[in-house]
Amino acid sequence: MGFIARPALQRLLRYSVVAVAAAAASTGAVAALSPFTLNAGAFTGGTTFTGDNILVSDYSTITFNGVGGFTDTGFLAVSAVQNGGSTFTPSGLNSTYGLYFAFSGTGTTTVANPALAPTFGSFTSMTYTLYGYNGTASFGFSGNTPTETAVGEVVLATGTLINGAVGTLPSGNGITFTPSANADLTFSALNPAFFVAPSPFYGMAITAFTNTTSEVEPFANGFRIRQGGGSLNFAAPIPEPETYALMLAGLAAMSFVVRRRTRKAAA
């Protein structure tokens, strides 16, 4: 009887190794661009398209509070899509329909004049909503407040901050500087007809932004980014260390049960 239980234990241990390896492999998947298929016809006359990266134009205002805190609000207008390194404009995008992200975030950063010294910091919160709309829209500012003119928007997705970093580098002339930012965010797809593949859709969005000095408009306690450059792509969420711990604990418990049955069977 004991010889029956031992192969079961060996199979369990083999499954344990495979499960841990598969979970570990999932962390590496985030490093590669993940393909997706979207259907603009879900809310307008657009067509279905496939890509692995979304290009956006950034219209945002960053305001400092003077003691290391900042707010960042604005819009990210989708300008094009990439697939395998090739950039294209999906049929109808920004003519018969459009897409944009509205976002608002807060964070902390070093206190310095960004035109004279590098600064670095991190986001502490962020929320965003992805909208689709019919027709065309323009993006800009009313004073320091970002504006958009889209009408009849449809909510397609929402998300919140996982983590993110910000920084600025002076240009060397004592006047201008270049800001950059990146963030990992949750991604909750709310319109199944729009998010065709994969199904279920990715649960994480990865963003990165770097701007030239001509896109940065400083004011007394902050700066505007007008038509800055950025990108967004998707990934499956990375399992947290606690997930691995729970997985291994469960596997250990299963191994204990099999060993106990082995001993009983051999007795």
XYZ file of C-alpha atoms in Angstrom:
267
model
C 0.000 0.000 0.000
C 2.874 2.413 0.760
C 4.112 2.076 -2.823
C 0.800 3.507 -4.043
C 1.094 6.733 -2.028
C 4.730 7.524 -2.847
C 4.098 8.072 -6.594
C 1.238 10.378 -5.600
C 3.647 12.419 -3.517
C 6.133 12.544 -6.401
C 3.403 13.738 -8.753
C 2.375 16.417 -6.258
C 5.948 17.671 -5.940
C 6.296 17.774 -9.724
C 3.043 19.769 -9.968
C 4.344 22.081 -7.241
C 7.494 22.852 -9.220
C 5.467 23.465 -12.390
C 3.031 25.774 -10.558
C 5.808 27.874 -9.018
C 7.671 28.047 -12.338
C 4.527 29.164 -14.141
C 3.903 31.886 -11.571
C 7.498 33.054 -11.820
C 7.268 33.129 -15.613
C 4.243 35.396 -15.367
C 6.407 38.111 -13.816
C 8.610 38.160 -16.902
C 5.634 38.636 -19.209
C 5.303 42.260 -18.119
C 8.655 43.104 -19.718
C 7.314 42.335 -23.220
C 4.638 44.309 -25.047
C 1.358 42.399 -24.890
C -0.908 42.377 -27.989
C -4.522 43.514 -27.745
C -7.509 43.890 -30.059
C -9.989 46.755 -29.660
C -13.264 47.403 -31.450
C -14.107 51.084 -31.901
C -17.334 50.003 -33.551
C -18.626 49.229 -30.061
C -19.548 52.910 -29.639
C -19.009 54.535 -33.049
C -18.376 53.843 -36.721
C -14.761 52.857 -36.131
C -13.221 49.501 -36.923
C -11.448 46.718 -35.042
C -7.659 47.009 -34.773
C -4.794 45.130 -33.116
C -1.730 46.645 -31.473
C 0.669 46.298 -28.571
C 1.253 49.940 -27.592
C -0.895 53.093 -27.483
C 0.633 56.515 -28.164
C -0.884 59.516 -26.399
C -0.510 63.306 -26.338
C -0.288 64.684 -22.818
C -2.154 67.852 -21.799
C -1.621 68.237 -18.065
C -0.854 70.663 -15.265
C 1.592 69.935 -12.455
C 1.272 72.175 -9.394
C 3.689 72.213 -6.440
C 2.666 73.095 -2.874
C 6.149 74.326 -1.871
C 6.786 71.643 0.760
C 7.433 68.593 -1.416
C 3.912 67.772 -2.598
C 2.423 68.061 -6.079
C -0.791 67.434 -8.015
C -0.965 66.295 -11.635
C -4.216 66.520 -13.599
C -5.076 66.429 -17.270
C -5.945 64.479 -20.388
C -4.107 61.947 -22.522
C -5.456 62.035 -26.072
C -4.845 58.824 -28.035
C -2.949 59.782 -31.188
C -1.818 56.484 -32.726
C -1.187 52.794 -32.092
C 1.887 50.638 -32.520
C 2.156 46.952 -33.351
C 5.476 45.164 -33.536
C 7.311 48.492 -33.683
C 5.230 49.889 -36.564
C 3.102 52.972 -35.903
C -0.326 53.376 -37.512
C -3.535 55.357 -37.104
C -6.591 53.100 -36.778
C -9.259 53.866 -39.376
C -11.439 56.757 -38.204
C -9.364 57.635 -35.125
C -9.540 61.405 -34.460
C -11.841 61.914 -37.440
C -15.021 59.898 -36.848
C -14.208 59.018 -33.251
C -11.627 59.587 -30.537
C -10.229 58.149 -27.301
C -8.770 59.894 -24.285
C -7.809 59.304 -20.666
C -8.810 61.810 -17.969
C -6.584 61.512 -14.904
C -5.776 63.098 -11.560
C -2.861 62.260 -9.267
C -0.827 63.409 -6.297
C 2.730 62.776 -5.183
C 5.867 63.918 -3.442
C 9.125 65.223 -4.883
C 12.333 66.960 -3.880
C 11.996 70.717 -3.412
C 14.190 72.516 -5.954
C 14.032 74.751 -8.989
C 13.775 72.159 -11.812
C 15.511 74.561 -14.203
C 18.593 74.526 -11.952
C 18.731 71.082 -10.314
C 17.374 67.585 -10.932
C 14.304 66.560 -8.954
C 12.868 63.132 -8.287
C 9.835 61.761 -6.530
C 6.910 59.366 -6.725
C 3.162 59.259 -7.146
C 1.121 58.558 -4.029
C -2.303 58.365 -5.704
C -3.877 58.427 -9.143
C -7.242 57.673 -10.720
C -8.164 57.725 -14.392
C -11.005 57.010 -16.806
C -10.742 56.006 -20.465
C -13.433 57.597 -22.653
C -14.536 57.026 -26.217
C -16.506 59.630 -28.167
C -17.942 60.308 -31.615
C -16.598 63.018 -33.893
C -13.556 65.138 -33.146
C -12.328 67.023 -30.074
C -9.606 69.481 -29.138
C -7.444 69.568 -26.024
C -5.777 72.568 -24.413
C -5.920 74.862 -21.388
C -8.023 77.574 -19.834
C -5.384 79.333 -17.786
C -3.708 76.445 -15.997
C -6.728 74.141 -16.190
C -6.625 71.385 -18.843
C -9.690 71.368 -21.122
C -11.305 69.099 -23.727
C -14.265 69.530 -26.069
C -15.454 65.946 -26.618
C -19.209 65.326 -26.378
C -21.233 62.186 -25.761
C -18.393 60.321 -24.096
C -18.730 56.623 -23.266
C -16.792 55.234 -20.286
C -14.618 52.333 -21.449
C -12.280 51.637 -18.520
C -11.039 52.926 -15.175
C -8.022 52.353 -12.962
C -5.917 53.427 -10.010
C -2.258 53.714 -9.095
C -0.075 50.727 -8.245
C 3.212 52.649 -8.196
C 4.940 55.396 -10.149
C 7.913 57.740 -10.297
C 8.520 61.305 -11.501
C 11.569 63.431 -12.196
C 12.939 66.488 -13.973
C 16.303 67.326 -15.530
C 17.553 70.882 -16.145
C 18.491 71.702 -19.729
C 21.629 73.540 -18.637
C 20.555 77.047 -19.578
C 19.062 77.850 -16.160
C 15.626 78.409 -17.712
C 14.185 75.200 -19.168
C 13.908 71.587 -18.018
C 12.512 68.230 -19.140
C 10.018 66.324 -16.949
C 9.368 62.600 -17.131
C 7.067 60.147 -15.384
C 6.082 56.513 -15.376
C 3.406 54.527 -13.579
C 1.914 51.084 -13.221
C -1.871 51.177 -12.842
C -4.747 48.798 -12.424
C -6.935 48.495 -15.515
C -10.624 47.610 -15.286
C -12.217 47.114 -18.721
C -15.897 48.109 -18.473
C -17.089 47.659 -22.077
C -16.652 44.034 -23.257
C -17.688 44.915 -26.813
C -14.739 47.335 -27.069
C -12.100 45.109 -25.480
C -12.133 42.176 -27.892
C -8.959 40.327 -26.910
C -7.638 38.967 -24.731
C -10.763 37.916 -22.858
C -10.744 38.580 -20.008
C -8.724 41.695 -20.786
C -5.457 42.677 -19.112
C -5.677 43.934 -15.555
C -2.690 46.292 -15.615
C -1.636 49.367 -17.629
C 1.978 50.552 -17.895
C 2.672 54.183 -18.837
C 5.755 56.281 -19.531
C 6.190 59.950 -20.481
C 9.172 62.055 -21.510
C 8.750 65.613 -22.776
C 10.888 68.093 -24.677
C 11.477 71.624 -23.367
C 9.171 73.058 -26.062
C 6.255 71.086 -24.581
C 6.814 72.456 -21.055
C 5.254 75.793 -20.031
C 6.401 76.892 -16.535
C 4.338 79.179 -14.306
C 4.778 80.493 -10.744
C 4.236 77.251 -8.796
C 4.300 74.558 -11.470
C 4.164 73.911 -15.180
C 1.903 72.797 -18.023
C 2.666 70.025 -20.494
C 1.139 70.813 -23.867
C 1.000 67.936 -26.356
C 3.700 65.974 -24.531
C 4.685 62.495 -25.586
C 3.757 59.270 -23.861
C 2.776 55.654 -24.325
C 0.601 53.058 -22.633
C 0.568 49.287 -22.917
C -1.056 46.443 -21.059
C 0.002 43.435 -19.023
C -1.291 40.843 -16.621
C -0.718 41.918 -13.001
C 2.464 40.613 -11.387
C 1.742 38.277 -8.454
C 2.717 39.905 -5.171
C 5.291 38.173 -2.906
C 2.408 37.334 -0.587
C 0.825 35.356 -3.429
C 3.892 33.165 -3.732
C 3.989 32.713 0.038
C 0.371 31.568 0.106
C 0.966 29.271 -2.846
C 3.992 27.633 -1.235
C 2.184 27.327 2.086
C -0.675 25.553 0.358
C 1.688 23.232 -1.466
C 3.490 22.449 1.793
C 0.173 21.585 3.427
C -0.719 19.302 0.535
C 2.669 17.604 0.769
C 2.131 17.064 4.521
C -1.227 15.409 3.842
C 0.265 13.059 1.241
C 3.189 12.136 3.515
C 0.782 11.452 6.370
C -1.304 9.179 4.151
C 1.878 7.440 3.001
C 2.874 6.656 6.577
C -0.603 5.385 7.401
C -0.687 3.225 4.303
C 2.737 1.743 5.113
C 1.785 0.974 8.733
